[in-house]
Backbone as ProteinMPNN parsed JSONL, in Angstrom:
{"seq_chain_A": "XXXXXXXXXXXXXXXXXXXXXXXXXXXXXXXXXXXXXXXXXXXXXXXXXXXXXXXXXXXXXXXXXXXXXXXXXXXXXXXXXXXXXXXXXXXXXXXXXXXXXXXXX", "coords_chain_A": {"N_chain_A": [[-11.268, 10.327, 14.287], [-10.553, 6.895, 14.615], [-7.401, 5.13, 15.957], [-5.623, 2.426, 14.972], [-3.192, -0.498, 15.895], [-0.353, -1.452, 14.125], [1.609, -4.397, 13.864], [4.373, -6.261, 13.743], [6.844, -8.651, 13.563], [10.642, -9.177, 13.208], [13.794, -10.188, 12.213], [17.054, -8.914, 14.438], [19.147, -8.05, 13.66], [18.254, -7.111, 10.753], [16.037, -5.199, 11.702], [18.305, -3.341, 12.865], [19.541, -2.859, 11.329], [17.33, -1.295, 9.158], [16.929, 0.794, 10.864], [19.2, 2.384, 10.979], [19.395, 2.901, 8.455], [16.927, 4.747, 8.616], [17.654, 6.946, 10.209], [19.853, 7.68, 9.125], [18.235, 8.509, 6.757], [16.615, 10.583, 8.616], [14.066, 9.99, 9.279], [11.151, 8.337, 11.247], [10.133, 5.549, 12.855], [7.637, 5.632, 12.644], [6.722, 7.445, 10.723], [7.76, 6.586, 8.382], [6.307, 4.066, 8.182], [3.317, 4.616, 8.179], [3.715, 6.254, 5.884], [4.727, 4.171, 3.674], [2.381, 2.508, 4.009], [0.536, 4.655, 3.234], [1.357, 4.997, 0.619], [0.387, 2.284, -0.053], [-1.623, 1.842, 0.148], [-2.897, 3.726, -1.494], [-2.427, 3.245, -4.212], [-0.576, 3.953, -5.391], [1.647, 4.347, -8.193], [4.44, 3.871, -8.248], [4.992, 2.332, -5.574], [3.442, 0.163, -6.0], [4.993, -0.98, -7.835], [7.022, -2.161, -6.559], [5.453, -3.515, -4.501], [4.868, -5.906, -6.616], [7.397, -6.897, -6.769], [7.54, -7.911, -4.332], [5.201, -9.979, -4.375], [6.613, -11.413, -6.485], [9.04, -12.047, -5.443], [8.393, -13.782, -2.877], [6.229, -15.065, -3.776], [3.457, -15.085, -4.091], [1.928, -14.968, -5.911], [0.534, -16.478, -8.634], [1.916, -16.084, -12.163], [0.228, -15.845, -13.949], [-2.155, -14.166, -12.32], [-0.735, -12.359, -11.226], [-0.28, -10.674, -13.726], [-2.758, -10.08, -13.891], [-3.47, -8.461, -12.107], [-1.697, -6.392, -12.441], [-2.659, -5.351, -14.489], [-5.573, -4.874, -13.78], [-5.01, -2.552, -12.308], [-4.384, -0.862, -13.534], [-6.477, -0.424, -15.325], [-8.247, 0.581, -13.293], [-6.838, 3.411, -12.512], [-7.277, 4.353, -15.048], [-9.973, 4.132, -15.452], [-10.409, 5.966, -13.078], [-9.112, 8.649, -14.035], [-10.723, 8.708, -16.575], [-13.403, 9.372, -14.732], [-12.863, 11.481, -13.537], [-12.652, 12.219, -10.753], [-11.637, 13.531, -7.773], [-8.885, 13.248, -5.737], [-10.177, 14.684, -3.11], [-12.737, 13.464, -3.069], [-12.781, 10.814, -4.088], [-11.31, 9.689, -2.006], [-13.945, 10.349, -0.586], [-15.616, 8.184, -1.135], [-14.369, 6.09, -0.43], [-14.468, 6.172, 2.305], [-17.066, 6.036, 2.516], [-17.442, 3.367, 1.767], [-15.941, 1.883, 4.038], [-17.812, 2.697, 5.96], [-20.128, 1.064, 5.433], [-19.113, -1.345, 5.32], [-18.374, -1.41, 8.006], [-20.801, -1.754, 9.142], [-21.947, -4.07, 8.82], [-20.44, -5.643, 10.139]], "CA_chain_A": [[-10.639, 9.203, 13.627], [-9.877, 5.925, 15.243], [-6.121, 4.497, 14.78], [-4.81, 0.586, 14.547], [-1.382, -0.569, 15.725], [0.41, -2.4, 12.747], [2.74, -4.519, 14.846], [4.799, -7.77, 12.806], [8.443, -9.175, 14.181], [11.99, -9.429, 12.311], [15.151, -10.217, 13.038], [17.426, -7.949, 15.099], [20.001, -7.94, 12.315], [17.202, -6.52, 9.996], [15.846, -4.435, 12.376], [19.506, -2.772, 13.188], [19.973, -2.255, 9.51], [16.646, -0.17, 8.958], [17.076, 1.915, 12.169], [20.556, 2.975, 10.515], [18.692, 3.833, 7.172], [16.089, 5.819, 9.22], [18.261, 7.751, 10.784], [20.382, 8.612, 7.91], [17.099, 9.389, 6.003], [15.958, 11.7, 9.08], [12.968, 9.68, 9.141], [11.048, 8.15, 12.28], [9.803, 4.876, 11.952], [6.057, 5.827, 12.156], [6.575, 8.564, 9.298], [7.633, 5.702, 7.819], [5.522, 2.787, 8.179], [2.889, 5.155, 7.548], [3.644, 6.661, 4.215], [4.198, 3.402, 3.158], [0.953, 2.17, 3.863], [-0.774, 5.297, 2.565], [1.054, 4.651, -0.805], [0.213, 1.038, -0.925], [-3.275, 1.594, -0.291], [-3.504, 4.946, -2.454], [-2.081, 2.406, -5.368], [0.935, 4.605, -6.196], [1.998, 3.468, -9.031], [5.89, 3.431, -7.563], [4.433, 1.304, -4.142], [2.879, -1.24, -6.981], [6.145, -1.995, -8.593], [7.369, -2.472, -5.269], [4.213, -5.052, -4.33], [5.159, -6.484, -7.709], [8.781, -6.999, -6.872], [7.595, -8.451, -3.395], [5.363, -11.053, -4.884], [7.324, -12.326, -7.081], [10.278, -12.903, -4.491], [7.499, -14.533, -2.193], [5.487, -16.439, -4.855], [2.783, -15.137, -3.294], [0.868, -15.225, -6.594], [0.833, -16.878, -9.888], [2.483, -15.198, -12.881], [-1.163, -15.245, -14.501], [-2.623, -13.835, -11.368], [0.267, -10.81, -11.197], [-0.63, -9.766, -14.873], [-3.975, -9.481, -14.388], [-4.075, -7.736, -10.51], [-1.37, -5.645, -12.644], [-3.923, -5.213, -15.409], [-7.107, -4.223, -13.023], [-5.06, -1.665, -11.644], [-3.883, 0.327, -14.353], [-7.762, -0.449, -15.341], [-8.593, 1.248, -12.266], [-6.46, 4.289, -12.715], [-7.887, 4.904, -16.288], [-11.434, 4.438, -15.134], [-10.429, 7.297, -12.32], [-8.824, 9.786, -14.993], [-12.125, 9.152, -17.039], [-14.229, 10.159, -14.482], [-12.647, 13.143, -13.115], [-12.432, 12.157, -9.418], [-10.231, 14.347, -7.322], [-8.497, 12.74, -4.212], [-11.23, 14.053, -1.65], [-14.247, 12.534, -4.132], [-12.258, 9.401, -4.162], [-11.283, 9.549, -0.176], [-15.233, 10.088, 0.552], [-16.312, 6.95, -1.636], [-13.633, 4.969, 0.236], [-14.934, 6.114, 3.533], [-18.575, 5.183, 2.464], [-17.809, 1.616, 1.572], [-15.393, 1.506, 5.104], [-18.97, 2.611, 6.647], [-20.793, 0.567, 5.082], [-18.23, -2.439, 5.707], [-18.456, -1.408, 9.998], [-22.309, -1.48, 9.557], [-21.965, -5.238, 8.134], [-19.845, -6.623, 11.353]], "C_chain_A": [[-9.996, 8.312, 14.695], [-8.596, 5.627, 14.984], [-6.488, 2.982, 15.79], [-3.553, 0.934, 14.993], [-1.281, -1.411, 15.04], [1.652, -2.864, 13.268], [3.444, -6.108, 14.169], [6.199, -7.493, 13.27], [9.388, -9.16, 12.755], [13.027, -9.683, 12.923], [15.803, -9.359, 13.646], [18.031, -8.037, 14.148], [19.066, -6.654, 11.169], [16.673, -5.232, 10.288], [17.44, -2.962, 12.408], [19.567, -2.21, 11.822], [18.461, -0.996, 9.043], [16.552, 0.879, 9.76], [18.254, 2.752, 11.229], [19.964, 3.772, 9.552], [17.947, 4.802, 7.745], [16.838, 6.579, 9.55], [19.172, 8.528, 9.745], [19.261, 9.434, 7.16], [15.971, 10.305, 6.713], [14.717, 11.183, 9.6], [12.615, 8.056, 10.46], [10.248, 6.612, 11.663], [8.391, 4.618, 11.876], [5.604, 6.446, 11.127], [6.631, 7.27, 8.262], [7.328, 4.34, 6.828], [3.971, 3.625, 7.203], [2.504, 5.74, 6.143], [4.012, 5.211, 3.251], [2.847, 2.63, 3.333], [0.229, 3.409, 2.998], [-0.617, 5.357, 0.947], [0.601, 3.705, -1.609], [-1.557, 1.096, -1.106], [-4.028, 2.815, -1.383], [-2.803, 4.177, -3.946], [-1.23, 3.055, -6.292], [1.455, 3.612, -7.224], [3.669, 3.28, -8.683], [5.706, 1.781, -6.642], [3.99, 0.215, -5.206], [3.347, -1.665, -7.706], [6.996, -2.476, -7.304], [6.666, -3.539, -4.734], [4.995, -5.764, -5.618], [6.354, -7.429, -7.656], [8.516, -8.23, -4.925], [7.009, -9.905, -3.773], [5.753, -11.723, -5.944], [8.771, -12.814, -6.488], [9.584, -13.978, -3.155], [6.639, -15.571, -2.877], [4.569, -16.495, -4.246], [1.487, -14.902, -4.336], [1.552, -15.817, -7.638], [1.338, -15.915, -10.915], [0.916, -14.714, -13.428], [-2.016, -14.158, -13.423], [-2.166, -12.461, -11.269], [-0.206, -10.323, -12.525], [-2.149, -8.951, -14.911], [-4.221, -8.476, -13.054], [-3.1, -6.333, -11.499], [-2.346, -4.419, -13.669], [-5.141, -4.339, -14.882], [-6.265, -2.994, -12.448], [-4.99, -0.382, -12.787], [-5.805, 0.641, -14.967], [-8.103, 0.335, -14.716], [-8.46, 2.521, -12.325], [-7.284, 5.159, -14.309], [-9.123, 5.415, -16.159], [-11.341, 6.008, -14.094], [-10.333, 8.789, -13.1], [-10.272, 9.869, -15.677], [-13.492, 9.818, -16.729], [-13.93, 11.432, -13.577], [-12.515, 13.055, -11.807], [-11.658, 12.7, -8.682], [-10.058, 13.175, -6.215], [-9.565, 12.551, -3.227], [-12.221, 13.162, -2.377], [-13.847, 10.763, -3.507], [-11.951, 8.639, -2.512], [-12.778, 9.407, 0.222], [-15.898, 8.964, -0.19], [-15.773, 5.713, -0.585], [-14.415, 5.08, 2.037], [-16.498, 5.78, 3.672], [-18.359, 3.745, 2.749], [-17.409, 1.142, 3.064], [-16.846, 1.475, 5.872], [-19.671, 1.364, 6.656], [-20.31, -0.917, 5.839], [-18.358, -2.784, 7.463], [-19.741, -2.015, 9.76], [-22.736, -3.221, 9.515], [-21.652, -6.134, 9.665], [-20.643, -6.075, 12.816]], "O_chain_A": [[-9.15, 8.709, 15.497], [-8.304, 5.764, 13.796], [-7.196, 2.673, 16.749], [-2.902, 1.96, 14.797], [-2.081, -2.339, 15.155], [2.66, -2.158, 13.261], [2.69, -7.077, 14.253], [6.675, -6.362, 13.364], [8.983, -9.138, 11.592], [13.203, -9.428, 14.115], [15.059, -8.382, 13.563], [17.193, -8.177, 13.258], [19.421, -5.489, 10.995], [16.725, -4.284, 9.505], [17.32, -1.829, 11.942], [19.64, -1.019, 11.52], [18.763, 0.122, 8.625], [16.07, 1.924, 9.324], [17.931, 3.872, 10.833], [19.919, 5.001, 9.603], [18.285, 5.931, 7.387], [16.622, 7.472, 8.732], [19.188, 9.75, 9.592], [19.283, 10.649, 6.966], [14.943, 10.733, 6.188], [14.18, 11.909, 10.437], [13.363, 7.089, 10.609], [9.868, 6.448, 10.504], [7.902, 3.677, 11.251], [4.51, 6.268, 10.592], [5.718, 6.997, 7.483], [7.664, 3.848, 5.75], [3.631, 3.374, 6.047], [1.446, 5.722, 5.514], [3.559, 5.194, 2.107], [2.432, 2.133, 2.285], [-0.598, 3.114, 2.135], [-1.508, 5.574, 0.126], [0.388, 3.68, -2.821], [-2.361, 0.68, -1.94], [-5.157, 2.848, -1.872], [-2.78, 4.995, -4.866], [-1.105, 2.882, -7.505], [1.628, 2.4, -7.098], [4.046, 2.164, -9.039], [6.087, 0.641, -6.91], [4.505, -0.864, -4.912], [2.866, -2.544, -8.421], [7.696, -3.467, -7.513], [7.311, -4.558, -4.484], [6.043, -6.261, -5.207], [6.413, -8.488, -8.28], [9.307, -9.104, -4.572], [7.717, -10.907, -3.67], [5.102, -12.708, -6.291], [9.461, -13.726, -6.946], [10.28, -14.825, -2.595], [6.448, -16.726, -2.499], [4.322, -17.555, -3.669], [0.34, -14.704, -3.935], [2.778, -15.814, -7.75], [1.199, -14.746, -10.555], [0.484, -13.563, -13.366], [-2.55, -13.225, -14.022], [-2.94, -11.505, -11.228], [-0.676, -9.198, -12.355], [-2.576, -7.944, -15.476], [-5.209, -7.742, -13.071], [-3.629, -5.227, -11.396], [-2.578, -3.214, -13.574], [-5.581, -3.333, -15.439], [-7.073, -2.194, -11.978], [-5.491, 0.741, -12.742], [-6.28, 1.776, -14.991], [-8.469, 1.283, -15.411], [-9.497, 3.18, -12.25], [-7.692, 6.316, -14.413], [-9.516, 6.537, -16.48], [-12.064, 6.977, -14.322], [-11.079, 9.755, -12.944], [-10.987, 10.85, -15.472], [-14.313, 10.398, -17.439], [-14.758, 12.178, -13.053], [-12.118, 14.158, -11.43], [-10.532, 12.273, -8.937], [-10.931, 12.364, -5.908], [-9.972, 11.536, -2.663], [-12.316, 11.994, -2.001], [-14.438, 9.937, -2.81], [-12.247, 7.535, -2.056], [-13.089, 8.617, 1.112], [-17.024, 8.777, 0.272], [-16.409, 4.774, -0.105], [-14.77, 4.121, 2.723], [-17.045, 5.359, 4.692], [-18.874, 3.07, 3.64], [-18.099, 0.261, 3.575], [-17.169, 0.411, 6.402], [-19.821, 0.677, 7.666], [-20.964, -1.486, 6.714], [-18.416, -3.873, 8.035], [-19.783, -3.1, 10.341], [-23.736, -3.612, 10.117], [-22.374, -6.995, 10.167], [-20.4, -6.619, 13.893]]}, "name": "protein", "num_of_chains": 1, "seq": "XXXXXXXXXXXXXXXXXXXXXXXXXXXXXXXXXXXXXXXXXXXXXXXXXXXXXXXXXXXXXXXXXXXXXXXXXXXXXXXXXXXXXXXXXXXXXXXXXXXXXXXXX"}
């Protein structure tokens, strides 16, 4: 497995203030960064009231736009329960299409 660095600026103020939280919560800030990414992209349904809560303080979509991305997901989730997919099933589809996706560029 290849990795990515995920590297974006903030204020020092900002910065100073989540170091503090980390440290109270034990927690490094690659454990972090990490587990939030793997819940936003595993479409936790927590992490996607959290997206939810981001664009709509960013206005980074329309209200029509948020109902329905909210809509396709829960969509999504249903369609998964219906067909029985465990985690790995669902991990080795995702790593097909990623293939597939390299094979493209």
């Amino acid at each position: 497995m290849t990795t990515k660095k995920i590297i974006f600026e903030d204020d020092t103020d900002q910065h100073a203030r989540m170091i503090v939280r980390l440290r109270y919560d034990s927690l490094t800030q690659g454990n972090f960064f990490r587990g939030l990414v793997r819940l936003y992209v595993d479409n936790d349904f927590d992490m996607s009231r959290v997206i939810e809560k981001i664009k709509l303080e960013k206005s980074t979509m329309g209200k029509r736009k948020r109902q329905n991305s909210r809509k396709e997901i829960k969509q999504g989730e249903q369609l998964m329960r219906d067909l029985g997919l465990s985690k790995s099933e669902k991990d080795f589809i995702f790593d097909l299409i990623e293939e597939d996706f390299e094979e493209e560029q």
